[in-house]
Amino acid sequence: MARQNGIIKLKGTIGDITFYKTKDGHLAREKGSLDANRIKNDPAFQRTRENGAEFGRAGTAGKTLRTALRTLLLNSSDSRMVSRLTQSMVKVIQADTTSERGLRNVIDGEAELLTGFEFNIRGKLGTSMFAPYTGGINRVSGEISVDIPSFIPSNMIAAPSGTTHFKITSAGAEIDFEADTFVSSNSETAILPWDFTATAVISQINNVTPASTKPLFLALGIEFFQQVNGSMYPLKNGAFNPLALVQVSGL
């Protein structure tokens, strides 16, 4: 892969060189010489096929999780979140010690490895929220909860410049990675002032299926606002809103 540095940027293919644009700029690369049919059938590419199958499975699992958390992700994700989540899902799948290579999956892997995953690297929960909280996943009742004692917002939340208000959000998700389906619910506080006034105790419960045997996830986030002439506006279109998986229970 090479970077295009000229004044005129090319797109398309010239000879064996393909020119294209990415988020990293205008790039160029040599066309591959491998035949797709050979990769699909040649025994020499068995490992390639196995890796491809597991990578595809990771991508599908990541999409299902993202869809379950879509309401919160609309305001709290970065441009590389999808690829980062897929990479994390690959690690979950690779932790499967019972299935054959190429057939490893999320269910038999270690979903708990996703604990701490930050959906927005521009505004991480770990460097934005310092108020203590307790996350809970009650598999029997299907309650996925978060409890936050009263705190002083200006002291315990590192807000980006321009912030006047914020709200705490959370979501609980039950994911069936085999069927690519989910059950989820989410909660949010009222929009609160980012000042030195102590908040009330925050308790949020997100319900999923009681006695579920599927992996369960708790996501926690913050949304920042700026008040202008009495109206609330998402701060910088949510560019610095943090959201993270703070607790995961896999089976």
mmCIF file of C-alpha atoms in Angstrom:
data_model
loop_
_atom_site.group_PDB
_atom_site.id
_atom_site.type_symbol
_atom_site.label_atom_id
_atom_site.label_comp_id
_atom_site.label_asym_id
_atom_site.label_seq_id
_atom_site.Cartn_x
_atom_site.Cartn_y
_atom_site.Cartn_z
ATOM 1 C CA MET A 1 0.000 0.000 0.000
ATOM 2 C CA ALA A 2 1.394 3.384 -1.026
ATOM 3 C CA ARG A 3 0.148 6.909 -0.413
ATOM 4 C CA GLN A 4 -0.632 9.299 -3.287
ATOM 5 C CA ASN A 5 1.216 12.580 -2.770
ATOM 6 C CA GLY A 6 0.672 14.370 -6.072
ATOM 7 C CA ILE A 7 -1.628 17.315 -6.662
ATOM 8 C CA ILE A 8 -3.962 15.223 -8.838
ATOM 9 C CA LYS A 9 -5.473 12.290 -6.928
ATOM 10 C CA LEU A 10 -6.401 9.197 -8.926
ATOM 11 C CA LYS A 11 -9.261 6.753 -8.472
ATOM 12 C CA GLY A 12 -9.584 3.515 -10.395
ATOM 13 C CA THR A 13 -7.167 1.031 -11.958
ATOM 14 C CA ILE A 14 -4.267 1.645 -14.316
ATOM 15 C CA GLY A 15 -2.463 -1.499 -15.359
ATOM 16 C CA ASP A 16 -1.804 -3.504 -12.207
ATOM 17 C CA ILE A 17 -2.162 -0.524 -9.855
ATOM 18 C CA THR A 18 -5.447 0.350 -8.143
ATOM 19 C CA PHE A 19 -5.942 3.896 -6.834
ATOM 20 C CA TYR A 20 -8.540 4.533 -4.138
ATOM 21 C CA LYS A 21 -9.574 6.907 -1.348
ATOM 22 C CA THR A 22 -9.851 5.975 2.344
ATOM 23 C CA LYS A 23 -10.200 7.822 5.617
ATOM 24 C CA ASP A 24 -6.405 7.821 5.703
ATOM 25 C CA GLY A 25 -6.157 9.646 2.384
ATOM 26 C CA HIS A 26 -5.597 8.669 -1.247
ATOM 27 C CA LEU A 27 -3.768 5.343 -1.529
ATOM 28 C CA ALA A 28 -2.516 2.977 -4.223
ATOM 29 C CA ARG A 29 -1.838 -0.761 -4.259
ATOM 30 C CA GLU A 30 -0.857 -3.469 -6.684
ATOM 31 C CA LYS A 31 -3.630 -5.742 -7.871
ATOM 32 C CA GLY A 32 -3.544 -9.192 -6.322
ATOM 33 C CA SER A 33 -2.529 -12.080 -8.532
ATOM 34 C CA LEU A 34 -4.290 -14.879 -6.654
ATOM 35 C CA ASP A 35 -7.281 -16.505 -8.306
ATOM 36 C CA ALA A 36 -10.399 -16.543 -6.113
ATOM 37 C CA ASN A 37 -11.200 -20.113 -7.116
ATOM 38 C CA ARG A 38 -7.729 -21.228 -6.039
ATOM 39 C CA ILE A 39 -8.144 -19.642 -2.618
ATOM 40 C CA LYS A 40 -11.506 -21.368 -2.290
ATOM 41 C CA ASN A 41 -10.321 -24.858 -3.202
ATOM 42 C CA ASP A 42 -6.521 -25.189 -3.012
ATOM 43 C CA PRO A 43 -5.443 -27.153 0.120
ATOM 44 C CA ALA A 44 -2.541 -24.709 0.446
ATOM 45 C CA PHE A 45 -5.046 -22.022 1.405
ATOM 46 C CA GLN A 46 -6.855 -24.053 4.060
ATOM 47 C CA ARG A 47 -5.690 -21.730 6.841
ATOM 48 C CA THR A 48 -6.727 -18.703 4.793
ATOM 49 C CA ARG A 49 -10.227 -20.124 4.434
ATOM 50 C CA GLU A 50 -10.428 -20.920 8.143
ATOM 51 C CA ASN A 51 -9.287 -17.426 9.095
ATOM 52 C CA GLY A 52 -11.743 -15.922 6.627
ATOM 53 C CA ALA A 53 -14.642 -17.924 8.051
ATOM 54 C CA GLU A 54 -13.885 -16.827 11.599
ATOM 55 C CA PHE A 55 -13.331 -13.219 10.575
ATOM 56 C CA GLY A 56 -16.725 -13.223 8.857
ATOM 57 C CA ARG A 57 -18.307 -14.716 11.952
ATOM 58 C CA ALA A 58 -16.720 -11.976 14.044
ATOM 59 C CA GLY A 59 -18.074 -9.298 11.721
ATOM 60 C CA THR A 60 -21.596 -10.708 11.913
ATOM 61 C CA ALA A 61 -21.438 -10.935 15.710
ATOM 62 C CA GLY A 62 -20.217 -7.359 15.948
ATOM 63 C CA LYS A 63 -23.059 -6.176 13.731
ATOM 64 C CA THR A 64 -25.643 -7.895 15.921
ATOM 65 C CA LEU A 65 -24.206 -6.285 19.047
ATOM 66 C CA ARG A 66 -24.099 -2.867 17.375
ATOM 67 C CA THR A 67 -27.703 -3.200 16.276
ATOM 68 C CA ALA A 68 -28.764 -4.103 19.810
ATOM 69 C CA LEU A 69 -27.106 -0.917 21.099
ATOM 70 C CA ARG A 70 -28.037 1.246 18.123
ATOM 71 C CA THR A 71 -30.060 3.779 20.140
ATOM 72 C CA LEU A 72 -26.996 4.708 22.177
ATOM 73 C CA LEU A 73 -24.483 4.288 19.356
ATOM 74 C CA LEU A 74 -26.226 6.901 17.205
ATOM 75 C CA ASN A 75 -24.629 9.525 19.440
ATOM 76 C CA SER A 76 -21.544 7.710 20.762
ATOM 77 C CA SER A 77 -19.158 6.082 18.294
ATOM 78 C CA ASP A 78 -16.067 6.864 16.257
ATOM 79 C CA SER A 79 -15.327 6.254 12.576
ATOM 80 C CA ARG A 80 -13.263 3.119 13.262
ATOM 81 C CA MET A 81 -15.568 1.583 15.829
ATOM 82 C CA VAL A 82 -16.843 -1.149 13.486
ATOM 83 C CA SER A 83 -13.370 -2.428 12.622
ATOM 84 C CA ARG A 84 -12.209 -2.186 16.244
ATOM 85 C CA LEU A 85 -15.217 -4.174 17.442
ATOM 86 C CA THR A 86 -14.644 -6.817 14.763
ATOM 87 C CA GLN A 87 -11.038 -7.199 15.910
ATOM 88 C CA SER A 88 -12.223 -7.630 19.488
ATOM 89 C CA MET A 89 -14.773 -10.223 18.358
ATOM 90 C CA VAL A 90 -11.988 -12.131 16.595
ATOM 91 C CA LYS A 91 -10.193 -12.392 19.942
ATOM 92 C CA VAL A 92 -13.402 -13.666 21.552
ATOM 93 C CA ILE A 93 -13.723 -16.340 18.859
ATOM 94 C CA GLN A 94 -10.065 -17.316 19.087
ATOM 95 C CA ALA A 95 -10.613 -18.001 22.795
ATOM 96 C CA ASP A 96 -12.912 -20.896 21.840
ATOM 97 C CA THR A 97 -10.959 -23.973 22.965
ATOM 98 C CA THR A 98 -13.565 -26.603 22.037
ATOM 99 C CA SER A 99 -14.350 -26.041 18.355
ATOM 100 C CA GLU A 100 -12.067 -26.844 15.431
ATOM 101 C CA ARG A 101 -10.156 -24.035 13.792
ATOM 102 C CA GLY A 102 -12.408 -22.339 11.265
ATOM 103 C CA LEU A 103 -15.481 -23.336 13.270
ATOM 104 C CA ARG A 104 -14.686 -21.384 16.439
ATOM 105 C CA ASN A 105 -17.494 -19.053 17.520
ATOM 106 C CA VAL A 106 -18.556 -16.400 20.026
ATOM 107 C CA ILE A 107 -20.768 -18.739 22.084
ATOM 108 C CA ASP A 108 -17.908 -21.114 22.850
ATOM 109 C CA GLY A 109 -15.413 -18.271 23.104
ATOM 110 C CA GLU A 110 -14.936 -15.726 25.877
ATOM 111 C CA ALA A 111 -17.487 -12.915 25.464
ATOM 112 C CA GLU A 112 -16.162 -11.424 28.710
ATOM 113 C CA LEU A 113 -13.117 -10.261 26.731
ATOM 114 C CA LEU A 114 -15.365 -7.472 25.442
ATOM 115 C CA THR A 115 -15.625 -5.955 28.919
ATOM 116 C CA GLY A 116 -14.220 -2.440 28.800
ATOM 117 C CA PHE A 117 -14.669 -2.012 25.044
ATOM 118 C CA GLU A 118 -14.932 1.704 24.238
ATOM 119 C CA PHE A 119 -17.232 2.558 21.345
ATOM 120 C CA ASN A 120 -15.814 6.082 20.992
ATOM 121 C CA ILE A 121 -12.041 6.497 21.248
ATOM 122 C CA ARG A 122 -12.451 10.277 20.971
ATOM 123 C CA GLY A 123 -14.280 10.299 24.300
ATOM 124 C CA LYS A 124 -13.683 7.256 26.455
ATOM 125 C CA LEU A 125 -15.858 6.483 29.450
ATOM 126 C CA GLY A 126 -12.744 5.562 31.404
ATOM 127 C CA THR A 127 -11.347 9.087 31.066
ATOM 128 C CA SER A 128 -14.667 10.956 31.209
ATOM 129 C CA MET A 129 -16.572 9.569 34.169
ATOM 130 C CA PHE A 130 -14.951 9.275 37.597
ATOM 131 C CA ALA A 131 -18.113 8.918 39.654
ATOM 132 C CA PRO A 132 -18.223 5.411 41.192
ATOM 133 C CA TYR A 133 -20.888 3.103 39.819
ATOM 134 C CA THR A 134 -22.019 -0.473 40.308
ATOM 135 C CA GLY A 135 -23.098 -2.563 37.355
ATOM 136 C CA GLY A 136 -25.258 -5.628 37.793
ATOM 137 C CA ILE A 137 -26.383 -8.499 35.589
ATOM 138 C CA ASN A 138 -29.065 -10.655 37.187
ATOM 139 C CA ARG A 139 -29.496 -13.564 34.815
ATOM 140 C CA VAL A 140 -32.407 -15.040 36.788
ATOM 141 C CA SER A 141 -34.584 -11.903 36.766
ATOM 142 C CA GLY A 142 -33.280 -10.551 33.465
ATOM 143 C CA GLU A 143 -32.409 -7.215 35.089
ATOM 144 C CA ILE A 144 -29.277 -5.464 33.808
ATOM 145 C CA SER A 145 -28.687 -2.493 36.061
ATOM 146 C CA VAL A 146 -26.376 0.353 36.993
ATOM 147 C CA ASP A 147 -26.396 2.285 40.257
ATOM 148 C CA ILE A 148 -24.540 5.574 40.765
ATOM 149 C CA PRO A 149 -24.423 7.344 44.144
ATOM 150 C CA SER A 150 -24.916 11.112 44.280
ATOM 151 C CA PHE A 151 -21.928 13.011 42.865
ATOM 152 C CA ILE A 152 -20.774 16.521 41.903
ATOM 153 C CA PRO A 153 -20.801 16.655 38.077
ATOM 154 C CA SER A 154 -18.038 19.251 37.683
ATOM 155 C CA ASN A 155 -15.770 17.189 39.918
ATOM 156 C CA MET A 156 -16.565 13.699 38.676
ATOM 157 C CA ILE A 157 -17.199 14.143 34.942
ATOM 158 C CA ALA A 158 -14.468 15.401 32.616
ATOM 159 C CA ALA A 159 -16.618 17.172 30.035
ATOM 160 C CA PRO A 160 -15.384 18.634 26.745
ATOM 161 C CA SER A 161 -15.172 22.396 26.301
ATOM 162 C CA GLY A 162 -18.555 24.033 25.798
ATOM 163 C CA THR A 163 -20.517 21.563 27.918
ATOM 164 C CA THR A 164 -23.325 22.990 30.034
ATOM 165 C CA HIS A 165 -25.400 19.847 30.591
ATOM 166 C CA PHE A 166 -25.200 16.054 30.337
ATOM 167 C CA LYS A 167 -27.164 12.878 30.836
ATOM 168 C CA ILE A 168 -26.228 9.329 31.849
ATOM 169 C CA THR A 169 -27.365 6.519 29.540
ATOM 170 C CA SER A 170 -27.258 2.746 29.848
ATOM 171 C CA ALA A 171 -28.446 -0.305 27.949
ATOM 172 C CA GLY A 172 -28.855 -3.987 28.615
ATOM 173 C CA ALA A 173 -28.619 -6.458 25.758
ATOM 174 C CA GLU A 174 -29.205 -10.187 25.441
ATOM 175 C CA ILE A 175 -27.533 -11.448 22.255
ATOM 176 C CA ASP A 176 -28.220 -14.714 20.424
ATOM 177 C CA PHE A 177 -25.109 -14.850 18.246
ATOM 178 C CA GLU A 178 -26.207 -18.100 16.604
ATOM 179 C CA ALA A 179 -29.522 -16.693 15.353
ATOM 180 C CA ASP A 180 -28.221 -13.090 15.009
ATOM 181 C CA THR A 181 -31.085 -11.814 17.153
ATOM 182 C CA PHE A 182 -31.247 -9.817 20.367
ATOM 183 C CA VAL A 183 -33.388 -8.406 23.152
ATOM 184 C CA SER A 184 -32.393 -5.015 24.506
ATOM 185 C CA SER A 185 -33.646 -2.069 26.505
ATOM 186 C CA ASN A 186 -32.097 1.226 27.521
ATOM 187 C CA SER A 187 -32.455 3.988 30.107
ATOM 188 C CA GLU A 188 -31.415 7.597 30.506
ATOM 189 C CA THR A 189 -31.509 10.310 33.126
ATOM 190 C CA ALA A 190 -33.018 13.705 32.560
ATOM 191 C CA ILE A 191 -30.634 16.274 31.083
ATOM 192 C CA LEU A 192 -28.682 17.477 34.115
ATOM 193 C CA PRO A 193 -26.614 20.642 34.641
ATOM 194 C CA TRP A 194 -22.838 20.166 34.562
ATOM 195 C CA ASP A 195 -22.074 22.220 37.646
ATOM 196 C CA PHE A 196 -21.313 21.884 41.352
ATOM 197 C CA THR A 197 -24.814 20.796 42.336
ATOM 198 C CA ALA A 198 -24.933 17.209 43.579
ATOM 199 C CA THR A 199 -27.036 14.832 41.527
ATOM 200 C CA ALA A 200 -29.680 12.572 42.948
ATOM 201 C CA VAL A 201 -28.869 8.883 43.263
ATOM 202 C CA ILE A 202 -29.099 7.308 39.803
ATOM 203 C CA SER A 203 -30.539 3.819 39.431
ATOM 204 C CA GLN A 204 -31.299 2.354 36.003
ATOM 205 C CA ILE A 205 -32.704 -1.094 35.241
ATOM 206 C CA ASN A 206 -32.755 -2.505 31.707
ATOM 207 C CA ASN A 207 -34.818 -5.668 31.320
ATOM 208 C CA VAL A 208 -34.091 -8.624 29.038
ATOM 209 C CA THR A 209 -35.419 -12.202 29.054
ATOM 210 C CA PRO A 210 -35.494 -13.764 32.549
ATOM 211 C CA ALA A 211 -33.385 -16.921 32.928
ATOM 212 C CA SER A 212 -31.706 -16.315 29.572
ATOM 213 C CA THR A 213 -28.885 -18.632 28.524
ATOM 214 C CA LYS A 214 -27.441 -16.106 26.047
ATOM 215 C CA PRO A 215 -24.553 -13.652 26.577
ATOM 216 C CA LEU A 216 -25.662 -10.502 28.409
ATOM 217 C CA PHE A 217 -24.138 -7.036 28.106
ATOM 218 C CA LEU A 218 -24.300 -3.803 30.088
ATOM 219 C CA ALA A 219 -23.314 -0.585 28.304
ATOM 220 C CA LEU A 220 -22.885 2.741 30.098
ATOM 221 C CA GLY A 221 -22.433 6.145 28.525
ATOM 222 C CA ILE A 222 -22.707 9.919 28.789
ATOM 223 C CA GLU A 223 -24.165 12.442 26.362
ATOM 224 C CA PHE A 224 -23.002 16.070 26.522
ATOM 225 C CA PHE A 225 -25.117 19.123 25.688
ATOM 226 C CA GLN A 226 -24.773 22.854 25.326
ATOM 227 C CA GLN A 227 -27.628 25.144 26.302
ATOM 228 C CA VAL A 228 -28.179 28.076 23.951
ATOM 229 C CA ASN A 229 -31.058 30.504 24.498
ATOM 230 C CA GLY A 230 -32.927 27.988 26.582
ATOM 231 C CA SER A 231 -32.583 25.099 24.105
ATOM 232 C CA MET A 232 -30.375 22.006 24.457
ATOM 233 C CA TYR A 233 -28.087 21.019 21.604
ATOM 234 C CA PRO A 234 -25.910 17.883 21.417
ATOM 235 C CA LEU A 235 -22.370 19.120 21.947
ATOM 236 C CA LYS A 236 -20.371 18.918 18.693
ATOM 237 C CA ASN A 237 -22.890 16.404 17.336
ATOM 238 C CA GLY A 238 -21.944 13.923 20.033
ATOM 239 C CA ALA A 239 -18.325 13.635 18.866
ATOM 240 C CA PHE A 240 -17.036 13.193 22.423
ATOM 241 C CA ASN A 241 -19.870 11.185 23.982
ATOM 242 C CA PRO A 242 -18.412 8.104 25.714
ATOM 243 C CA LEU A 243 -20.018 4.669 25.678
ATOM 244 C CA ALA A 244 -18.459 1.438 26.908
ATOM 245 C CA LEU A 245 -19.297 -2.144 27.770
ATOM 246 C CA VAL A 246 -18.830 -2.144 31.536
ATOM 247 C CA GLN A 247 -20.045 -5.654 32.287
ATOM 248 C CA VAL A 248 -20.446 -8.841 30.224
ATOM 249 C CA SER A 249 -21.805 -12.225 31.203
ATOM 250 C CA GLY A 250 -21.220 -14.980 28.660
ATOM 251 C CA LEU A 251 -22.023 -18.675 28.927
#
